PDB file of C-alpha atoms and ligand atoms in Angstrom:
ATOM      1  CA  MET A   1      36.174 -30.377  74.019  1.00 51.00           C
ATOM      2  CA  THR A   2      34.716 -28.114  76.683  1.00 54.00           C
ATOM      3  CA  ARG A   3      32.750 -24.994  76.072  1.00 57.00           C
ATOM      4  CA  GLN A   4      35.745 -22.909  77.208  1.00 58.00           C
ATOM      5  CA  THR A   5      38.097 -24.331  74.571  1.00 57.00           C
ATOM      6  CA  LEU A   6      35.442 -24.336  71.847  1.00 57.00           C
ATOM      7  CA  ALA A   7      35.180 -20.535  71.591  1.00 63.00           C
ATOM      8  CA  PRO A   8      38.886 -19.902  70.859  1.00 62.00           C
ATOM      9  CA  ALA A   9      38.838 -22.862  68.446  1.00 64.00           C
ATOM     10  CA  LEU A  10      35.937 -21.320  66.547  1.00 60.00           C
ATOM     11  CA  ALA A  11      37.644 -17.918  66.542  1.00 63.00           C
ATOM     12  CA  LEU A  12      40.787 -19.522  65.162  1.00 60.00           C
ATOM     13  CA  ALA A  13      38.797 -21.390  62.499  1.00 64.00           C
ATOM     14  CA  ALA A  14      37.081 -18.144  61.512  1.00 63.00           C
ATOM     15  CA  ALA A  15      40.443 -16.349  61.313  1.00 61.00           C
ATOM     16  CA  VAL A  16      41.927 -19.113  59.162  1.00 58.00           C
ATOM     17  CA  ALA A  17      38.894 -19.068  56.870  1.00 60.00           C
ATOM     18  CA  PHE A  18      39.200 -15.277  56.516  1.00 54.00           C
ATOM     19  CA  VAL A  19      42.876 -15.472  55.574  1.00 54.00           C
ATOM     20  CA  VAL A  20      42.217 -18.259  53.046  1.00 54.00           C
ATOM     21  CA  ILE A  21      39.344 -16.366  51.413  1.00 52.00           C
ATOM     22  CA  ALA A  22      41.370 -13.135  51.306  1.00 52.00           C
ATOM     23  CA  ALA A  23      44.290 -14.987  49.697  1.00 51.00           C
ATOM     24  CA  VAL A  24      42.029 -16.607  47.104  1.00 48.00           C
ATOM     25  CA  LEU A  25      40.463 -13.251  46.223  1.00 46.00           C
ATOM     26  CA  THR A  26      43.874 -11.558  46.016  1.00 44.00           C
ATOM     27  CA  PHE A  27      45.477 -14.145  43.784  1.00 44.00           C
ATOM     28  CA  MET A  28      42.427 -15.025  41.697  1.00 45.00           C
ATOM     29  CA  PRO A  29      43.226 -14.055  38.085  1.00 43.00           C
ATOM     30  CA  PHE A  30      41.496 -10.896  36.917  1.00 45.00           C
ATOM     31  CA  SER A  31      38.452 -12.184  35.081  1.00 42.00           C
ATOM     32  CA  GLY A  32      36.674  -8.946  34.202  1.00 47.00           C
ATOM     33  CA  GLY A  33      38.043  -8.965  30.665  1.00 52.00           C
ATOM     34  CA  ARG A  34      36.870 -12.489  29.932  1.00 58.00           C
ATOM     35  CA  SER A  35      33.142 -11.963  29.911  1.00 59.00           C
ATOM     36  CA  PRO A  36      31.281 -12.227  26.595  1.00 54.00           C
ATOM     37  CA  SER A  37      30.708  -8.443  26.626  1.00 58.00           C
ATOM     38  CA  ALA A  38      34.437  -7.722  26.864  1.00 86.00           C
ATOM     39  CA  ILE A  39      36.551  -5.766  24.398  1.00 94.00           C
ATOM     40  CA  GLY A  40      38.139  -7.978  21.749  1.00 96.00           C
ATOM     41  CA  GLY A  41      37.027 -10.942  19.721  1.00 95.00           C
ATOM     42  CA  PRO A  42      37.242 -12.604  16.328  1.00 96.00           C
ATOM     43  CA  PHE A  43      38.375 -10.727  13.230  1.00 98.00           C
ATOM     44  CA  ASP A  44      39.519 -11.721   9.765  1.00 98.00           C
ATOM     45  CA  LEU A  45      41.680  -9.112   8.020  1.00 98.00           C
ATOM     46  CA  ILE A  46      44.905  -8.748   6.023  1.00 98.00           C
ATOM     47  CA  ASP A  47      48.063  -6.844   6.927  1.00 98.00           C
ATOM     48  CA  GLN A  48      50.035  -4.337   4.831  1.00 98.00           C
ATOM     49  CA  ASN A  49      51.786  -7.283   3.139  1.00 98.00           C
ATOM     50  CA  LYS A  50      48.400  -8.823   2.266  1.00 98.00           C
ATOM     51  CA  GLN A  51      48.935 -11.664   4.716  1.00 98.00           C
ATOM     52  CA  PRO A  52      45.814 -12.871   6.571  1.00 98.00           C
ATOM     53  CA  VAL A  53      45.624 -11.862  10.237  1.00 98.00           C
ATOM     54  CA  THR A  54      43.003 -13.090  12.684  1.00 98.00           C
ATOM     55  CA  GLU A  55      42.510 -12.750  16.439  1.00 97.00           C
ATOM     56  CA  LYS A  56      44.839 -15.743  16.801  1.00 97.00           C
ATOM     57  CA  ALA A  57      47.734 -13.390  16.019  1.00 98.00           C
ATOM     58  CA  LEU A  58      47.244 -11.882  19.475  1.00 97.00           C
ATOM     59  CA  LEU A  59      48.092 -15.122  21.260  1.00 97.00           C
ATOM     60  CA  GLY A  60      51.465 -15.662  22.893  1.00 97.00           C
ATOM     61  CA  SER A  61      52.521 -12.080  23.549  1.00 97.00           C
ATOM     62  CA  PRO A  62      50.955  -8.780  24.575  1.00 98.00           C
ATOM     63  CA  SER A  63      49.432  -6.673  21.807  1.00 98.00           C
ATOM     64  CA  ILE A  64      48.360  -3.130  21.173  1.00 98.00           C
ATOM     65  CA  VAL A  65      45.207  -2.808  19.080  1.00 98.00           C
ATOM     66  CA  PHE A  66      43.686   0.422  17.879  1.00 97.00           C
ATOM     67  CA  PHE A  67      41.495   1.782  15.124  1.00 98.00           C
ATOM     68  CA  GLY A  68      42.114   4.688  12.785  1.00 97.00           C
ATOM     69  CA  PHE A  69      42.857   5.666   9.199  1.00 97.00           C
ATOM     70  CA  THR A  70      45.799   6.964   7.224  1.00 97.00           C
ATOM     71  CA  HIS A  71      44.160  10.267   6.255  1.00 96.00           C
ATOM     72  CA  CYS A  72      43.722  11.082   9.945  1.00 94.00           C
ATOM     73  CA  PRO A  73      45.115  14.572  10.578  1.00 92.00           C
ATOM     74  CA  ASP A  74      46.268  14.155  14.163  1.00 92.00           C
ATOM     75  CA  VAL A  75      45.022  11.382  16.463  1.00 93.00           C
ATOM     76  CA  CYS A  76      46.349   8.408  14.490  1.00 96.00           C
ATOM     77  CA  PRO A  77      49.779   9.772  13.568  1.00 97.00           C
ATOM     78  CA  THR A  78      50.215  10.910  17.182  1.00 97.00           C
ATOM     79  CA  ALA A  79      49.312   7.459  18.533  1.00 97.00           C
ATOM     80  CA  LEU A  80      51.616   5.759  16.011  1.00 98.00           C
ATOM     81  CA  THR A  81      54.440   8.137  16.966  1.00 98.00           C
ATOM     82  CA  GLU A  82      53.893   7.326  20.646  1.00 98.00           C
ATOM     83  CA  ILE A  83      53.818   3.596  19.934  1.00 98.00           C
ATOM     84  CA  SER A  84      57.038   3.963  17.937  1.00 98.00           C
ATOM     85  CA  ALA A  85      58.619   5.703  20.962  1.00 98.00           C
ATOM     86  CA  LEU A  86      57.421   2.806  23.132  1.00 98.00           C
ATOM     87  CA  TYR A  87      59.129   0.319  20.781  1.00 98.00           C
ATOM     88  CA  LYS A  88      62.314   2.371  20.946  1.00 98.00           C
ATOM     89  CA  ALA A  89      62.162   2.271  24.770  1.00 98.00           C
ATOM     90  CA  LEU A  90      61.597  -1.500  24.648  1.00 98.00           C
ATOM     91  CA  GLY A  91      64.543  -2.058  22.322  1.00 98.00           C
ATOM     92  CA  ALA A  92      64.913  -5.714  21.369  1.00 98.00           C
ATOM     93  CA  ASP A  93      62.172  -6.640  23.893  1.00 98.00           C
ATOM     94  CA  GLY A  94      59.803  -4.856  21.537  1.00 98.00           C
ATOM     95  CA  ASP A  95      60.004  -7.874  19.237  1.00 98.00           C
ATOM     96  CA  ARG A  96      57.668  -9.502  21.764  1.00 98.00           C
ATOM     97  CA  LEU A  97      55.040  -6.751  21.533  1.00 98.00           C
ATOM     98  CA  LYS A  98      52.613  -6.796  18.602  1.00 98.00           C
ATOM     99  CA  THR A  99      50.758  -3.745  17.372  1.00 98.00           C
ATOM    100  CA  PHE A 100      47.741  -3.842  15.067  1.00 98.00           C
ATOM    101  CA  PHE A 101      46.501  -0.572  13.619  1.00 98.00           C
ATOM    102  CA  ILE A 102      43.109  -1.463  12.125  1.00 98.00           C
ATOM    103  CA  THR A 103      41.739   0.910   9.524  1.00 98.00           C
ATOM    104  CA  VAL A 104      38.188   2.182   9.829  1.00 98.00           C
ATOM    105  CA  ASP A 105      38.477   3.470   6.243  1.00 98.00           C
ATOM    106  CA  PRO A 106      39.148   0.348   4.131  1.00 98.00           C
ATOM    107  CA  GLU A 107      37.765   2.053   0.999  1.00 97.00           C
ATOM    108  CA  ARG A 108      40.887   4.256   0.906  1.00 97.00           C
ATOM    109  CA  ASP A 109      43.255   2.281   3.131  1.00 98.00           C
ATOM    110  CA  THR A 110      44.369  -0.535   0.861  1.00 98.00           C
ATOM    111  CA  ALA A 111      47.198  -2.811   1.954  1.00 98.00           C
ATOM    112  CA  ASP A 112      49.538  -0.926  -0.392  1.00 98.00           C
ATOM    113  CA  LEU A 113      48.643   2.465   1.085  1.00 98.00           C
ATOM    114  CA  LEU A 114      48.990   1.102   4.626  1.00 98.00           C
ATOM    115  CA  LYS A 115      52.438  -0.224   3.767  1.00 98.00           C
ATOM    116  CA  LEU A 116      53.531   3.167   2.482  1.00 98.00           C
ATOM    117  CA  TYR A 117      52.035   4.908   5.518  1.00 98.00           C
ATOM    118  CA  LEU A 118      53.823   2.624   7.979  1.00 98.00           C
ATOM    119  CA  GLU A 119      57.216   3.610   6.600  1.00 98.00           C
ATOM    120  CA  SER A 120      57.071   6.639   8.918  1.00 96.00           C
ATOM    121  CA  PHE A 121      56.754   4.487  12.043  1.00 98.00           C
ATOM    122  CA  ASP A 122      58.381   1.568  13.876  1.00 98.00           C
ATOM    123  CA  PRO A 123      58.639  -1.407  11.486  1.00 98.00           C
ATOM    124  CA  ARG A 124      57.134  -3.741  14.106  1.00 98.00           C
ATOM    125  CA  ILE A 125      53.749  -2.036  13.765  1.00 98.00           C
ATOM    126  CA  LYS A 126      51.264  -3.841  11.520  1.00 98.00           C
ATOM    127  CA  ALA A 127      48.277  -2.242   9.854  1.00 98.00           C
ATOM    128  CA  LEU A 128      45.158  -4.237   8.996  1.00 98.00           C
ATOM    129  CA  THR A 129      42.466  -3.793   6.402  1.00 98.00           C
ATOM    130  CA  GLY A 130      39.948  -5.927   4.545  1.00 98.00           C
ATOM    131  CA  PRO A 131      36.447  -5.881   3.101  1.00 98.00           C
ATOM    132  CA  ARG A 132      34.162  -3.334   4.803  1.00 98.00           C
ATOM    133  CA  GLU A 133      32.092  -6.080   6.461  1.00 98.00           C
ATOM    134  CA  ASN A 134      35.233  -7.628   7.988  1.00 98.00           C
ATOM    135  CA  VAL A 135      36.373  -4.228   9.274  1.00 98.00           C
ATOM    136  CA  ASP A 136      32.911  -3.619  10.735  1.00 98.00           C
ATOM    137  CA  ALA A 137      33.032  -7.006  12.474  1.00 97.00           C
ATOM    138  CA  ALA A 138      36.434  -6.157  13.982  1.00 98.00           C
ATOM    139  CA  MET A 139      35.095  -2.794  15.155  1.00 97.00           C
ATOM    140  CA  ARG A 140      32.115  -4.488  16.784  1.00 96.00           C
ATOM    141  CA  ALA A 141      34.404  -6.979  18.517  1.00 97.00           C
ATOM    142  CA  TYR A 142      36.416  -4.100  19.989  1.00 96.00           C
ATOM    143  CA  ARG A 143      33.423  -1.851  20.598  1.00 95.00           C
ATOM    144  CA  ALA A 144      35.078   0.720  18.376  1.00 96.00           C
ATOM    145  CA  PHE A 145      33.156   3.512  16.737  1.00 94.00           C
ATOM    146  CA  ALA A 146      33.729   5.342  13.449  1.00 96.00           C
ATOM    147  CA  ARG A 147      31.692   7.763  11.390  1.00 95.00           C
ATOM    148  CA  LYS A 148      32.337   9.347   8.012  1.00 95.00           C
ATOM    149  CA  VAL A 149      32.414  13.159   8.161  1.00 95.00           C
ATOM    150  CA  PRO A 150      32.358  14.923   4.745  1.00 95.00           C
ATOM    151  CA  LEU A 151      34.808  17.800   4.387  1.00 93.00           C
ATOM    152  CA  GLU A 152      33.094  21.013   3.428  1.00 92.00           C
ATOM    153  CA  GLY A 153      33.660  22.165  -0.154  1.00 92.00           C
ATOM    154  CA  SER A 154      35.362  18.917  -1.100  1.00 90.00           C
ATOM    155  CA  GLU A 155      34.611  15.363  -2.213  1.00 90.00           C
ATOM    156  CA  SER A 156      36.841  14.153   0.576  1.00 94.00           C
ATOM    157  CA  TYR A 157      36.022  13.109   4.122  1.00 96.00           C
ATOM    158  CA  VAL A 158      37.564  12.285   7.457  1.00 95.00           C
ATOM    159  CA  MET A 159      36.572   9.559   9.892  1.00 95.00           C
ATOM    160  CA  ASP A 160      35.466  10.448  13.384  1.00 95.00           C
ATOM    161  CA  HIS A 161      36.681   7.446  15.371  1.00 95.00           C
ATOM    162  CA  THR A 162      37.428   5.853  18.732  1.00 91.00           C
ATOM    163  CA  ALA A 163      40.796   7.077  19.922  1.00 92.00           C
ATOM    164  CA  LEU A 164      41.314   4.425  22.596  1.00 95.00           C
ATOM    165  CA  VAL A 165      44.460   2.341  22.233  1.00 97.00           C
ATOM    166  CA  TYR A 166      43.797  -1.104  23.689  1.00 97.00           C
ATOM    167  CA  LEU A 167      46.416  -3.124  25.522  1.00 97.00           C
ATOM    168  CA  MET A 168      45.682  -6.849  25.225  1.00 97.00           C
ATOM    169  CA  ASP A 169      47.368  -9.584  27.270  1.00 96.00           C
ATOM    170  CA  LYS A 170      49.160 -12.590  25.774  1.00 95.00           C
ATOM    171  CA  ASP A 171      45.926 -14.605  25.881  1.00 95.00           C
ATOM    172  CA  GLY A 172      44.225 -11.990  23.717  1.00 95.00           C
ATOM    173  CA  TYR A 173      42.144 -10.442  26.497  1.00 94.00           C
ATOM    174  CA  PHE A 174      41.730  -6.717  27.046  1.00 96.00           C
ATOM    175  CA  LEU A 175      43.734  -5.342  29.963  1.00 95.00           C
ATOM    176  CA  GLU A 176      43.493  -1.555  29.820  1.00 95.00           C
ATOM    177  CA  SER A 177      43.822   1.365  27.459  1.00 96.00           C
ATOM    178  CA  MET A 178      47.322   2.727  26.897  1.00 97.00           C
ATOM    179  CA  ASN A 179      48.179   5.952  28.685  1.00 97.00           C
ATOM    180  CA  PHE A 180      50.583   7.906  26.496  1.00 97.00           C
ATOM    181  CA  ASP A 181      50.768  10.705  29.044  1.00 97.00           C
ATOM    182  CA  LEU A 182      53.276   8.411  30.749  1.00 97.00           C
ATOM    183  CA  PRO A 183      56.883   8.433  29.507  1.00 98.00           C
ATOM    184  CA  PRO A 184      57.693   5.616  27.025  1.00 98.00           C
ATOM    185  CA  GLU A 185      60.126   4.048  29.529  1.00 98.00           C
ATOM    186  CA  GLN A 186      57.313   3.664  32.070  1.00 98.00           C
ATOM    187  CA  ASN A 187      54.977   2.103  29.502  1.00 98.00           C
ATOM    188  CA  ALA A 188      57.845  -0.173  28.436  1.00 98.00           C
ATOM    189  CA  GLU A 189      58.195  -1.414  32.038  1.00 98.00           C
ATOM    190  CA  ARG A 190      54.461  -2.134  32.115  1.00 97.00           C
ATOM    191  CA  ILE A 191      54.675  -4.090  28.840  1.00 97.00           C
ATOM    192  CA  ARG A 192      57.689  -6.117  30.024  1.00 97.00           C
ATOM    193  CA  LYS A 193      55.626  -7.410  32.954  1.00 97.00           C
ATOM    194  CA  LEU A 194      53.178  -8.932  30.452  1.00 97.00           C
ATOM    195  CA  PHE A 195      55.672 -11.087  28.547  1.00 96.00           C
TER     196      PHE A 195
HETATM  197 NI1   NI B 201      42.683   8.967  13.611  1.00 67.58          NI
END
């Protein structure tokens, strides 16, 4: 190979290498959510029917996970109403989407109360509770925050809490937070791509 043919050969090799690297980077699976600091992780709770539910329940289909409490005046019922609208938009496909509403107020939110509360929303939504330490562990896994705020002139309280609604992929990894400013049909299309 002469010097004159070597230069174009090197240029071609460089171009091929660039295309290969670009393709690898483009099609490499998103790995940001899989680091040890990511949102999500082990939990050990029970649902409104007192059946045990762990992080393994997230496997096999996309899931929505969020934290709240039944005495919540606005944020939680609004999110549950929006999730119910999403299920309606999904129709039968919604059977492949799981939703876990995890209480941050297990002292009041017993399985029985959660069951009663869920009657107002789509029946495919599950609510989870458990001993305080198990709820705290779930909150840590999801980097969720909650704080008891006493109500003035009353024995009662509300919980200040994380309002993010997490969308998890079918391997149980965090993808993004749900955007309920979008119409339910648009969110339904997004969910269908995750099946
Ligand atoms: Ni709330």
